[in-house]
């Protein structure tokens, strides 16, 4: 496994990981809604790689960990720094790779990158109904500090906010 900064040509693989993960994780959402959302949210416009304070990392499978059905990219994360706060907007690992340490390694590398910005806190966002996400972030010492809303196609969903004070 290799973690590196994302490049413009990674977006098709990023969307593939996002789509597979959304379909596997978010049973509460309609399949067509998921596909439309992934196409809109996981682009170079919505995740601008060169924007100040933006960190987008991808995880590539190494030769010994790949199978013929694997995509080259098996995970990614996207965070944005504003002032003394960094927001993890996206953190996804291919469902076939979850619980194998990929997410842990990706999260740890992301935190290293965010510390360069001298942030005082890191926040993470996900649907409030996602228990796996809650367990993941709480395992790193994050605490649920708020609930917001995210709008998708005119529908509103509760979004949990997890915060880690550094």
Short mmCIF file of N, CA and C in Angstrom, two decimals:
data_model
loop_
_atom_site.label_atom_id
_atom_site.label_comp_id
_atom_site.label_asym_id
_atom_site.label_seq_id
_atom_site.Cartn_x
_atom_site.Cartn_y
_atom_site.Cartn_z
N UNK A 1 0.85 -1.17 0.00
CA UNK A 1 0.00 0.00 0.00
C UNK A 1 0.89 1.23 0.00
N UNK A 2 0.50 2.20 -0.81
CA UNK A 2 1.23 3.46 -0.89
C UNK A 2 0.23 4.60 -0.80
N UNK A 3 0.50 5.56 0.07
CA UNK A 3 -0.35 6.74 0.22
C UNK A 3 0.39 7.92 -0.40
N UNK A 4 -0.32 8.65 -1.26
CA UNK A 4 0.31 9.77 -1.97
C UNK A 4 -0.73 10.85 -2.21
N UNK A 5 -0.26 12.07 -2.54
CA UNK A 5 -1.21 13.13 -2.91
C UNK A 5 -1.95 12.74 -4.18
N UNK A 6 -3.21 13.10 -4.26
CA UNK A 6 -4.02 12.81 -5.44
C UNK A 6 -3.57 13.67 -6.62
N UNK A 7 -3.78 13.14 -7.81
CA UNK A 7 -3.51 13.85 -9.06
C UNK A 7 -4.82 13.97 -9.84
N UNK A 8 -4.85 14.87 -10.81
CA UNK A 8 -6.07 15.09 -11.59
C UNK A 8 -6.60 13.82 -12.24
N UNK A 9 -5.70 12.95 -12.70
CA UNK A 9 -6.16 11.74 -13.38
C UNK A 9 -6.63 10.64 -12.43
N UNK A 10 -6.64 10.91 -11.12
CA UNK A 10 -7.14 9.95 -10.13
C UNK A 10 -8.65 10.00 -9.96
N UNK A 11 -9.31 11.04 -10.46
CA UNK A 11 -10.73 11.21 -10.16
C UNK A 11 -11.64 10.07 -10.61
N UNK A 12 -11.41 9.43 -11.75
CA UNK A 12 -12.26 8.27 -12.07
C UNK A 12 -12.15 7.16 -11.02
N UNK A 13 -10.93 6.91 -10.52
CA UNK A 13 -10.76 5.89 -9.48
C UNK A 13 -11.33 6.35 -8.14
N UNK A 14 -11.19 7.64 -7.83
CA UNK A 14 -11.78 8.18 -6.60
C UNK A 14 -13.30 8.00 -6.64
N UNK A 15 -13.93 8.34 -7.78
CA UNK A 15 -15.38 8.15 -7.90
C UNK A 15 -15.76 6.68 -7.78
N UNK A 16 -14.95 5.78 -8.33
CA UNK A 16 -15.25 4.35 -8.25
C UNK A 16 -15.23 3.87 -6.80
N UNK A 17 -14.24 4.30 -6.02
CA UNK A 17 -14.17 3.93 -4.60
C UNK A 17 -15.36 4.54 -3.85
N UNK A 18 -15.65 5.82 -4.12
CA UNK A 18 -16.78 6.48 -3.46
C UNK A 18 -18.08 5.77 -3.78
N UNK A 19 -18.31 5.46 -5.04
CA UNK A 19 -19.57 4.81 -5.45
C UNK A 19 -19.71 3.46 -4.74
N UNK A 20 -18.66 2.65 -4.79
CA UNK A 20 -18.72 1.32 -4.16
C UNK A 20 -18.96 1.44 -2.66
N UNK A 21 -18.30 2.39 -2.03
CA UNK A 21 -18.44 2.56 -0.58
C UNK A 21 -19.82 3.08 -0.22
N UNK A 22 -20.32 4.08 -0.97
CA UNK A 22 -21.67 4.60 -0.69
C UNK A 22 -22.71 3.50 -0.84
N UNK A 23 -22.62 2.72 -1.92
CA UNK A 23 -23.61 1.65 -2.12
C UNK A 23 -23.51 0.60 -1.01
N UNK A 24 -22.33 0.34 -0.52
CA UNK A 24 -22.14 -0.66 0.54
C UNK A 24 -22.55 -0.13 1.91
N UNK A 25 -22.37 1.16 2.14
CA UNK A 25 -22.53 1.72 3.48
C UNK A 25 -23.87 2.39 3.72
N UNK A 26 -24.39 3.09 2.73
CA UNK A 26 -25.54 3.95 2.93
C UNK A 26 -26.82 3.31 2.37
N UNK A 27 -27.23 2.21 2.99
CA UNK A 27 -28.46 1.52 2.57
C UNK A 27 -29.70 2.41 2.65
N UNK A 28 -29.64 3.44 3.50
CA UNK A 28 -30.79 4.32 3.68
C UNK A 28 -31.06 5.18 2.46
N UNK A 29 -30.10 5.27 1.55
CA UNK A 29 -30.23 6.14 0.39
C UNK A 29 -30.57 5.35 -0.88
N UNK A 30 -31.34 5.96 -1.75
CA UNK A 30 -31.72 5.37 -3.03
C UNK A 30 -30.47 5.19 -3.91
N UNK A 31 -30.41 4.09 -4.66
CA UNK A 31 -29.24 3.79 -5.49
C UNK A 31 -28.99 4.87 -6.54
N UNK A 32 -30.04 5.36 -7.18
CA UNK A 32 -29.87 6.42 -8.19
C UNK A 32 -29.37 7.71 -7.55
N UNK A 33 -29.87 8.02 -6.36
CA UNK A 33 -29.41 9.20 -5.63
C UNK A 33 -27.92 9.08 -5.34
N UNK A 34 -27.48 7.92 -4.92
CA UNK A 34 -26.06 7.70 -4.66
C UNK A 34 -25.24 7.96 -5.92
N UNK A 35 -25.66 7.38 -7.03
CA UNK A 35 -24.89 7.54 -8.27
C UNK A 35 -24.81 9.00 -8.71
N UNK A 36 -25.92 9.73 -8.61
CA UNK A 36 -25.91 11.14 -8.98
C UNK A 36 -25.00 11.95 -8.05
N UNK A 37 -25.10 11.66 -6.76
CA UNK A 37 -24.30 12.39 -5.77
C UNK A 37 -22.82 12.15 -5.99
N UNK A 38 -22.44 10.91 -6.21
CA UNK A 38 -21.02 10.60 -6.44
C UNK A 38 -20.51 11.33 -7.67
N UNK A 39 -21.28 11.34 -8.73
CA UNK A 39 -20.86 12.04 -9.96
C UNK A 39 -20.67 13.54 -9.73
N UNK A 40 -21.48 14.12 -8.84
CA UNK A 40 -21.40 15.56 -8.58
C UNK A 40 -20.36 15.93 -7.52
N UNK A 41 -20.18 15.10 -6.51
CA UNK A 41 -19.36 15.47 -5.37
C UNK A 41 -17.89 15.09 -5.50
N UNK A 42 -17.55 14.17 -6.35
CA UNK A 42 -16.17 13.65 -6.40
C UNK A 42 -15.53 14.01 -7.73
N UNK A 43 -15.31 15.31 -7.90
CA UNK A 43 -14.74 15.85 -9.12
C UNK A 43 -13.62 16.81 -8.77
N UNK A 44 -12.86 17.19 -9.78
CA UNK A 44 -11.80 18.16 -9.54
C UNK A 44 -12.36 19.54 -9.19
N UNK A 45 -13.63 19.81 -9.53
CA UNK A 45 -14.26 21.07 -9.12
C UNK A 45 -14.65 21.06 -7.65
N UNK A 46 -15.15 19.94 -7.15
CA UNK A 46 -15.59 19.87 -5.75
C UNK A 46 -14.44 19.50 -4.81
N UNK A 47 -13.35 19.01 -5.36
CA UNK A 47 -12.16 18.65 -4.57
C UNK A 47 -10.94 19.26 -5.25
N UNK A 48 -10.84 20.58 -5.31
CA UNK A 48 -9.74 21.22 -6.05
C UNK A 48 -8.38 20.92 -5.40
N UNK A 49 -7.54 20.23 -6.13
CA UNK A 49 -6.28 19.74 -5.58
C UNK A 49 -5.30 20.86 -5.26
N UNK A 50 -5.38 21.96 -5.95
CA UNK A 50 -4.40 23.04 -5.76
C UNK A 50 -4.91 24.16 -4.86
N UNK A 51 -6.10 24.03 -4.32
CA UNK A 51 -6.65 25.08 -3.47
C UNK A 51 -5.85 25.18 -2.17
N UNK A 52 -5.58 26.40 -1.71
CA UNK A 52 -4.84 26.57 -0.46
C UNK A 52 -5.53 25.85 0.70
N UNK A 53 -4.76 25.15 1.51
CA UNK A 53 -5.30 24.46 2.67
C UNK A 53 -6.02 23.17 2.37
N UNK A 54 -5.95 22.69 1.14
CA UNK A 54 -6.63 21.46 0.75
C UNK A 54 -5.65 20.30 0.71
N UNK A 55 -6.05 19.18 1.31
CA UNK A 55 -5.25 17.96 1.28
C UNK A 55 -6.13 16.84 0.73
N UNK A 56 -5.71 16.24 -0.36
CA UNK A 56 -6.40 15.09 -0.94
C UNK A 56 -5.35 14.00 -1.12
N UNK A 57 -5.55 12.89 -0.43
CA UNK A 57 -4.63 11.76 -0.49
C UNK A 57 -5.34 10.55 -1.05
N UNK A 58 -4.61 9.69 -1.75
CA UNK A 58 -5.14 8.43 -2.24
C UNK A 58 -4.26 7.29 -1.75
N UNK A 59 -4.88 6.11 -1.64
CA UNK A 59 -4.16 4.89 -1.27
C UNK A 59 -4.12 4.00 -2.50
N UNK A 60 -2.92 3.63 -2.90
CA UNK A 60 -2.75 2.70 -4.01
C UNK A 60 -2.43 1.33 -3.44
N UNK A 61 -3.01 0.31 -4.03
CA UNK A 61 -2.67 -1.06 -3.66
C UNK A 61 -1.28 -1.37 -4.20
N UNK A 62 -0.47 -2.02 -3.40
CA UNK A 62 0.84 -2.44 -3.88
C UNK A 62 0.69 -3.77 -4.61
N UNK A 63 1.68 -4.14 -5.37
CA UNK A 63 1.60 -5.35 -6.18
C UNK A 63 1.22 -6.58 -5.35
N UNK A 64 1.81 -6.74 -4.18
CA UNK A 64 1.53 -7.94 -3.40
C UNK A 64 0.13 -7.95 -2.78
N UNK A 65 -0.51 -6.77 -2.69
CA UNK A 65 -1.84 -6.72 -2.07
C UNK A 65 -2.96 -6.66 -3.11
N UNK A 66 -2.60 -6.59 -4.38
CA UNK A 66 -3.63 -6.45 -5.43
C UNK A 66 -4.09 -7.80 -5.93
N UNK A 67 -5.33 -7.82 -6.35
CA UNK A 67 -5.85 -8.95 -7.10
C UNK A 67 -6.29 -8.40 -8.45
N UNK A 68 -6.61 -9.26 -9.38
CA UNK A 68 -6.97 -8.77 -10.71
C UNK A 68 -8.20 -7.89 -10.69
N UNK A 69 -9.08 -8.06 -9.72
CA UNK A 69 -10.31 -7.27 -9.68
C UNK A 69 -10.13 -5.93 -8.96
N UNK A 70 -8.97 -5.72 -8.34
CA UNK A 70 -8.74 -4.47 -7.62
C UNK A 70 -8.57 -3.30 -8.56
N UNK A 71 -9.12 -2.14 -8.18
CA UNK A 71 -8.74 -0.89 -8.81
C UNK A 71 -7.40 -0.51 -8.20
N UNK A 72 -6.65 0.30 -8.90
CA UNK A 72 -5.36 0.70 -8.36
C UNK A 72 -5.54 1.50 -7.07
N UNK A 73 -6.52 2.41 -7.06
CA UNK A 73 -6.77 3.21 -5.85
C UNK A 73 -7.83 2.51 -5.02
N UNK A 74 -7.52 2.29 -3.75
CA UNK A 74 -8.43 1.56 -2.86
C UNK A 74 -8.94 2.42 -1.71
N UNK A 75 -8.56 3.69 -1.69
CA UNK A 75 -9.04 4.59 -0.65
C UNK A 75 -8.60 6.01 -0.94
N UNK A 76 -9.29 6.96 -0.30
CA UNK A 76 -8.91 8.36 -0.44
C UNK A 76 -9.48 9.17 0.69
N UNK A 77 -8.93 10.36 0.87
CA UNK A 77 -9.44 11.30 1.86
C UNK A 77 -9.29 12.71 1.33
N UNK A 78 -10.14 13.61 1.83
CA UNK A 78 -10.14 15.01 1.41
C UNK A 78 -10.39 15.86 2.64
N UNK A 79 -9.49 16.78 2.91
CA UNK A 79 -9.64 17.68 4.05
C UNK A 79 -9.31 19.10 3.62
N UNK A 80 -9.90 20.05 4.35
CA UNK A 80 -9.68 21.47 4.07
C UNK A 80 -9.38 22.17 5.39
N UNK A 81 -8.36 23.02 5.38
CA UNK A 81 -7.97 23.79 6.56
C UNK A 81 -8.49 25.21 6.40
N UNK A 82 -9.16 25.68 7.45
CA UNK A 82 -9.61 27.06 7.52
C UNK A 82 -9.26 27.57 8.90
N UNK A 83 -8.31 28.49 8.96
CA UNK A 83 -7.88 29.02 10.25
C UNK A 83 -7.24 27.94 11.10
N UNK A 84 -7.74 27.79 12.32
CA UNK A 84 -7.16 26.81 13.24
C UNK A 84 -7.91 25.47 13.23
N UNK A 85 -8.79 25.27 12.24
CA UNK A 85 -9.59 24.05 12.16
C UNK A 85 -9.40 23.38 10.81
N UNK A 86 -9.23 22.07 10.86
CA UNK A 86 -9.19 21.26 9.64
C UNK A 86 -10.45 20.40 9.61
N UNK A 87 -11.10 20.37 8.46
CA UNK A 87 -12.31 19.58 8.29
C UNK A 87 -12.04 18.41 7.36
N UNK A 88 -12.25 17.20 7.86
CA UNK A 88 -12.18 16.01 7.01
C UNK A 88 -13.54 15.87 6.37
N UNK A 89 -13.59 16.13 5.07
CA UNK A 89 -14.86 16.10 4.36
C UNK A 89 -15.16 14.72 3.79
N UNK A 90 -14.11 13.97 3.49
CA UNK A 90 -14.28 12.65 2.88
C UNK A 90 -13.17 11.73 3.35
N UNK A 91 -13.54 10.51 3.69
CA UNK A 91 -12.58 9.46 4.06
C UNK A 91 -13.24 8.15 3.67
N UNK A 92 -12.77 7.54 2.58
CA UNK A 92 -13.39 6.32 2.08
C UNK A 92 -12.34 5.27 1.75
N UNK A 93 -12.66 4.04 2.11
CA UNK A 93 -11.83 2.88 1.79
C UNK A 93 -12.75 1.86 1.14
N UNK A 94 -12.27 1.26 0.06
CA UNK A 94 -13.01 0.21 -0.62
C UNK A 94 -13.53 -0.78 0.43
N UNK A 95 -14.81 -1.13 0.40
CA UNK A 95 -15.36 -2.04 1.41
C UNK A 95 -14.60 -3.36 1.52
N UNK A 96 -14.00 -3.84 0.44
CA UNK A 96 -13.22 -5.07 0.50
C UNK A 96 -11.91 -4.91 1.25
N UNK A 97 -11.51 -3.67 1.51
CA UNK A 97 -10.24 -3.38 2.21
C UNK A 97 -10.46 -2.87 3.64
N UNK A 98 -11.71 -2.65 4.01
CA UNK A 98 -11.97 -2.13 5.35
C UNK A 98 -11.62 -3.17 6.39
N UNK A 99 -11.25 -2.71 7.57
CA UNK A 99 -10.84 -3.54 8.70
C UNK A 99 -9.50 -4.23 8.45
N UNK A 100 -8.73 -3.68 7.48
CA UNK A 100 -7.40 -4.24 7.19
C UNK A 100 -6.30 -3.23 7.46
N UNK A 101 -6.64 -2.11 8.10
CA UNK A 101 -5.63 -1.11 8.43
C UNK A 101 -5.46 -0.01 7.40
N UNK A 102 -6.12 -0.11 6.26
CA UNK A 102 -5.97 0.91 5.22
C UNK A 102 -6.49 2.26 5.72
N UNK A 103 -7.67 2.28 6.31
CA UNK A 103 -8.24 3.52 6.82
C UNK A 103 -7.40 4.12 7.93
N UNK A 104 -6.87 3.27 8.79
CA UNK A 104 -6.02 3.76 9.88
C UNK A 104 -4.77 4.43 9.33
N UNK A 105 -4.10 3.77 8.39
CA UNK A 105 -2.90 4.36 7.79
C UNK A 105 -3.22 5.65 7.06
N UNK A 106 -4.33 5.67 6.34
CA UNK A 106 -4.74 6.87 5.61
C UNK A 106 -5.04 8.01 6.58
N UNK A 107 -5.76 7.71 7.64
CA UNK A 107 -6.09 8.73 8.64
C UNK A 107 -4.81 9.28 9.28
N UNK A 108 -3.91 8.40 9.67
CA UNK A 108 -2.67 8.86 10.31
C UNK A 108 -1.85 9.75 9.38
N UNK A 109 -1.77 9.39 8.11
CA UNK A 109 -1.03 10.23 7.15
C UNK A 109 -1.72 11.57 6.97
N UNK A 110 -3.04 11.57 6.94
CA UNK A 110 -3.78 12.82 6.81
C UNK A 110 -3.51 13.73 8.00
N UNK A 111 -3.55 13.19 9.20
CA UNK A 111 -3.30 14.00 10.40
C UNK A 111 -1.89 14.59 10.34
N UNK A 112 -0.90 13.82 9.88
CA UNK A 112 0.46 14.35 9.71
C UNK A 112 0.45 15.56 8.78
N UNK A 113 -0.26 15.43 7.67
CA UNK A 113 -0.34 16.53 6.70
C UNK A 113 -1.04 17.75 7.30
N UNK A 114 -2.07 17.52 8.10
CA UNK A 114 -2.83 18.64 8.67
C UNK A 114 -2.04 19.35 9.76
N UNK A 115 -1.19 18.64 10.47
CA UNK A 115 -0.39 19.27 11.54
C UNK A 115 0.54 20.35 10.99
N UNK A 116 0.93 20.25 9.74
CA UNK A 116 1.78 21.25 9.10
C UNK A 116 1.11 22.63 9.14
N UNK A 117 -0.20 22.65 9.14
CA UNK A 117 -0.96 23.90 9.14
C UNK A 117 -1.18 24.46 10.55
N UNK A 118 -0.61 23.82 11.57
CA UNK A 118 -0.75 24.27 12.96
C UNK A 118 -2.20 24.41 13.39
N UNK A 119 -3.04 23.44 13.01
CA UNK A 119 -4.43 23.48 13.41
C UNK A 119 -4.57 23.09 14.88
N UNK A 120 -5.61 23.58 15.51
CA UNK A 120 -5.89 23.27 16.91
C UNK A 120 -6.91 22.16 17.06
N UNK A 121 -7.67 21.94 16.00
CA UNK A 121 -8.70 20.90 16.05
C UNK A 121 -8.92 20.34 14.66
N UNK A 122 -9.38 19.10 14.65
CA UNK A 122 -9.77 18.45 13.41
C UNK A 122 -11.21 17.99 13.58
N UNK A 123 -12.03 18.31 12.59
CA UNK A 123 -13.42 17.85 12.61
C UNK A 123 -13.62 16.88 11.45
N UNK A 124 -14.51 15.93 11.66
CA UNK A 124 -14.89 14.97 10.61
C UNK A 124 -16.40 14.96 10.51
N UNK A 125 -16.91 14.76 9.30
CA UNK A 125 -18.34 14.82 9.03
C UNK A 125 -18.78 13.53 8.35
N UNK A 126 -19.93 13.01 8.74
CA UNK A 126 -20.53 11.87 8.06
C UNK A 126 -22.00 11.81 8.44
N UNK A 127 -22.74 11.02 7.67
CA UNK A 127 -24.15 10.84 8.01
C UNK A 127 -24.27 10.34 9.45
N UNK A 128 -25.22 10.89 10.17
CA UNK A 128 -25.39 10.52 11.58
C UNK A 128 -25.75 9.05 11.74
N UNK A 129 -26.33 8.43 10.73
CA UNK A 129 -26.72 7.03 10.83
C UNK A 129 -25.56 6.06 10.56
N UNK A 130 -24.39 6.55 10.26
CA UNK A 130 -23.25 5.70 9.93
C UNK A 130 -22.48 5.30 11.19
N UNK A 131 -22.85 4.17 11.78
CA UNK A 131 -22.20 3.70 13.01
C UNK A 131 -20.75 3.33 12.80
N UNK A 132 -20.41 2.80 11.63
CA UNK A 132 -19.01 2.42 11.36
C UNK A 132 -18.12 3.66 11.38
N UNK A 133 -18.60 4.75 10.83
CA UNK A 133 -17.84 6.00 10.84
C UNK A 133 -17.66 6.50 12.28
N UNK A 134 -18.74 6.45 13.04
CA UNK A 134 -18.67 6.87 14.44
C UNK A 134 -17.60 6.07 15.18
N UNK A 135 -17.61 4.77 15.03
CA UNK A 135 -16.64 3.91 15.70
C UNK A 135 -15.22 4.22 15.23
N UNK A 136 -15.06 4.45 13.94
CA UNK A 136 -13.75 4.76 13.37
C UNK A 136 -13.18 6.03 14.02
N UNK A 137 -13.94 7.11 13.99
CA UNK A 137 -13.44 8.37 14.52
C UNK A 137 -13.29 8.34 16.04
N UNK A 138 -14.22 7.74 16.74
CA UNK A 138 -14.09 7.66 18.20
C UNK A 138 -12.87 6.83 18.58
N UNK A 139 -12.50 5.86 17.76
CA UNK A 139 -11.29 5.07 18.00
C UNK A 139 -10.02 5.90 17.96
N UNK A 140 -10.06 7.06 17.31
CA UNK A 140 -8.92 7.97 17.25
C UNK A 140 -9.05 9.11 18.25
N UNK A 141 -10.04 9.04 19.13
CA UNK A 141 -10.20 10.07 20.16
C UNK A 141 -11.13 11.20 19.79
N UNK A 142 -11.77 11.14 18.64
CA UNK A 142 -12.75 12.16 18.27
C UNK A 142 -13.99 11.99 19.16
N UNK A 143 -14.66 13.11 19.42
CA UNK A 143 -15.92 13.08 20.15
C UNK A 143 -17.00 13.71 19.28
N UNK A 144 -18.18 13.15 19.36
CA UNK A 144 -19.30 13.74 18.61
C UNK A 144 -19.67 15.04 19.30
N UNK A 145 -19.57 16.14 18.56
CA UNK A 145 -19.76 17.46 19.15
C UNK A 145 -20.95 18.22 18.60
N UNK A 146 -21.51 17.75 17.50
CA UNK A 146 -22.61 18.50 16.91
C UNK A 146 -23.34 17.62 15.89
N UNK A 147 -24.51 18.07 15.49
CA UNK A 147 -25.24 17.46 14.39
C UNK A 147 -25.67 18.59 13.48
N UNK A 148 -25.36 18.44 12.21
CA UNK A 148 -25.79 19.41 11.22
C UNK A 148 -26.69 18.73 10.22
N UNK A 149 -26.85 19.36 9.08
CA UNK A 149 -27.65 18.78 8.01
C UNK A 149 -26.88 18.90 6.71
N UNK A 150 -27.04 17.89 5.87
CA UNK A 150 -26.49 17.93 4.52
C UNK A 150 -27.66 17.75 3.56
N UNK A 151 -27.67 18.54 2.51
CA UNK A 151 -28.74 18.47 1.52
C UNK A 151 -28.26 17.71 0.29
N UNK A 152 -29.07 16.75 -0.11
CA UNK A 152 -28.81 15.99 -1.33
C UNK A 152 -30.11 15.94 -2.11
N UNK A 153 -30.11 16.49 -3.29
CA UNK A 153 -31.30 16.50 -4.16
C UNK A 153 -32.55 17.00 -3.45
N UNK A 154 -32.41 18.04 -2.65
CA UNK A 154 -33.55 18.64 -1.98
C UNK A 154 -33.98 17.95 -0.70
N UNK A 155 -33.35 16.84 -0.36
CA UNK A 155 -33.64 16.14 0.90
C UNK A 155 -32.55 16.47 1.91
N UNK A 156 -32.93 16.54 3.17
CA UNK A 156 -31.98 16.86 4.23
C UNK A 156 -31.74 15.63 5.09
N UNK A 157 -30.47 15.40 5.41
CA UNK A 157 -30.06 14.26 6.23
C UNK A 157 -29.21 14.77 7.38
N UNK A 158 -29.39 14.16 8.56
CA UNK A 158 -28.57 14.53 9.71
C UNK A 158 -27.13 14.13 9.45
N UNK A 159 -26.24 15.04 9.80
CA UNK A 159 -24.81 14.82 9.61
C UNK A 159 -24.13 15.00 10.97
N UNK A 160 -23.42 13.98 11.41
CA UNK A 160 -22.70 14.05 12.68
C UNK A 160 -21.38 14.78 12.47
N UNK A 161 -21.01 15.56 13.48
CA UNK A 161 -19.73 16.25 13.48
C UNK A 161 -18.92 15.68 14.64
N UNK A 162 -17.73 15.17 14.31
CA UNK A 162 -16.81 14.61 15.29
C UNK A 162 -15.61 15.55 15.38
N UNK A 163 -15.15 15.83 16.60
CA UNK A 163 -14.06 16.78 16.79
C UNK A 163 -12.95 16.17 17.63
N UNK A 164 -11.73 16.44 17.20
CA UNK A 164 -10.52 16.05 17.94
C UNK A 164 -9.74 17.32 18.23
N UNK A 165 -9.60 17.64 19.50
CA UNK A 165 -8.78 18.78 19.91
C UNK A 165 -7.34 18.33 19.98
N UNK A 166 -6.45 19.09 19.35
CA UNK A 166 -5.02 18.72 19.33
C UNK A 166 -4.26 19.40 20.45
#
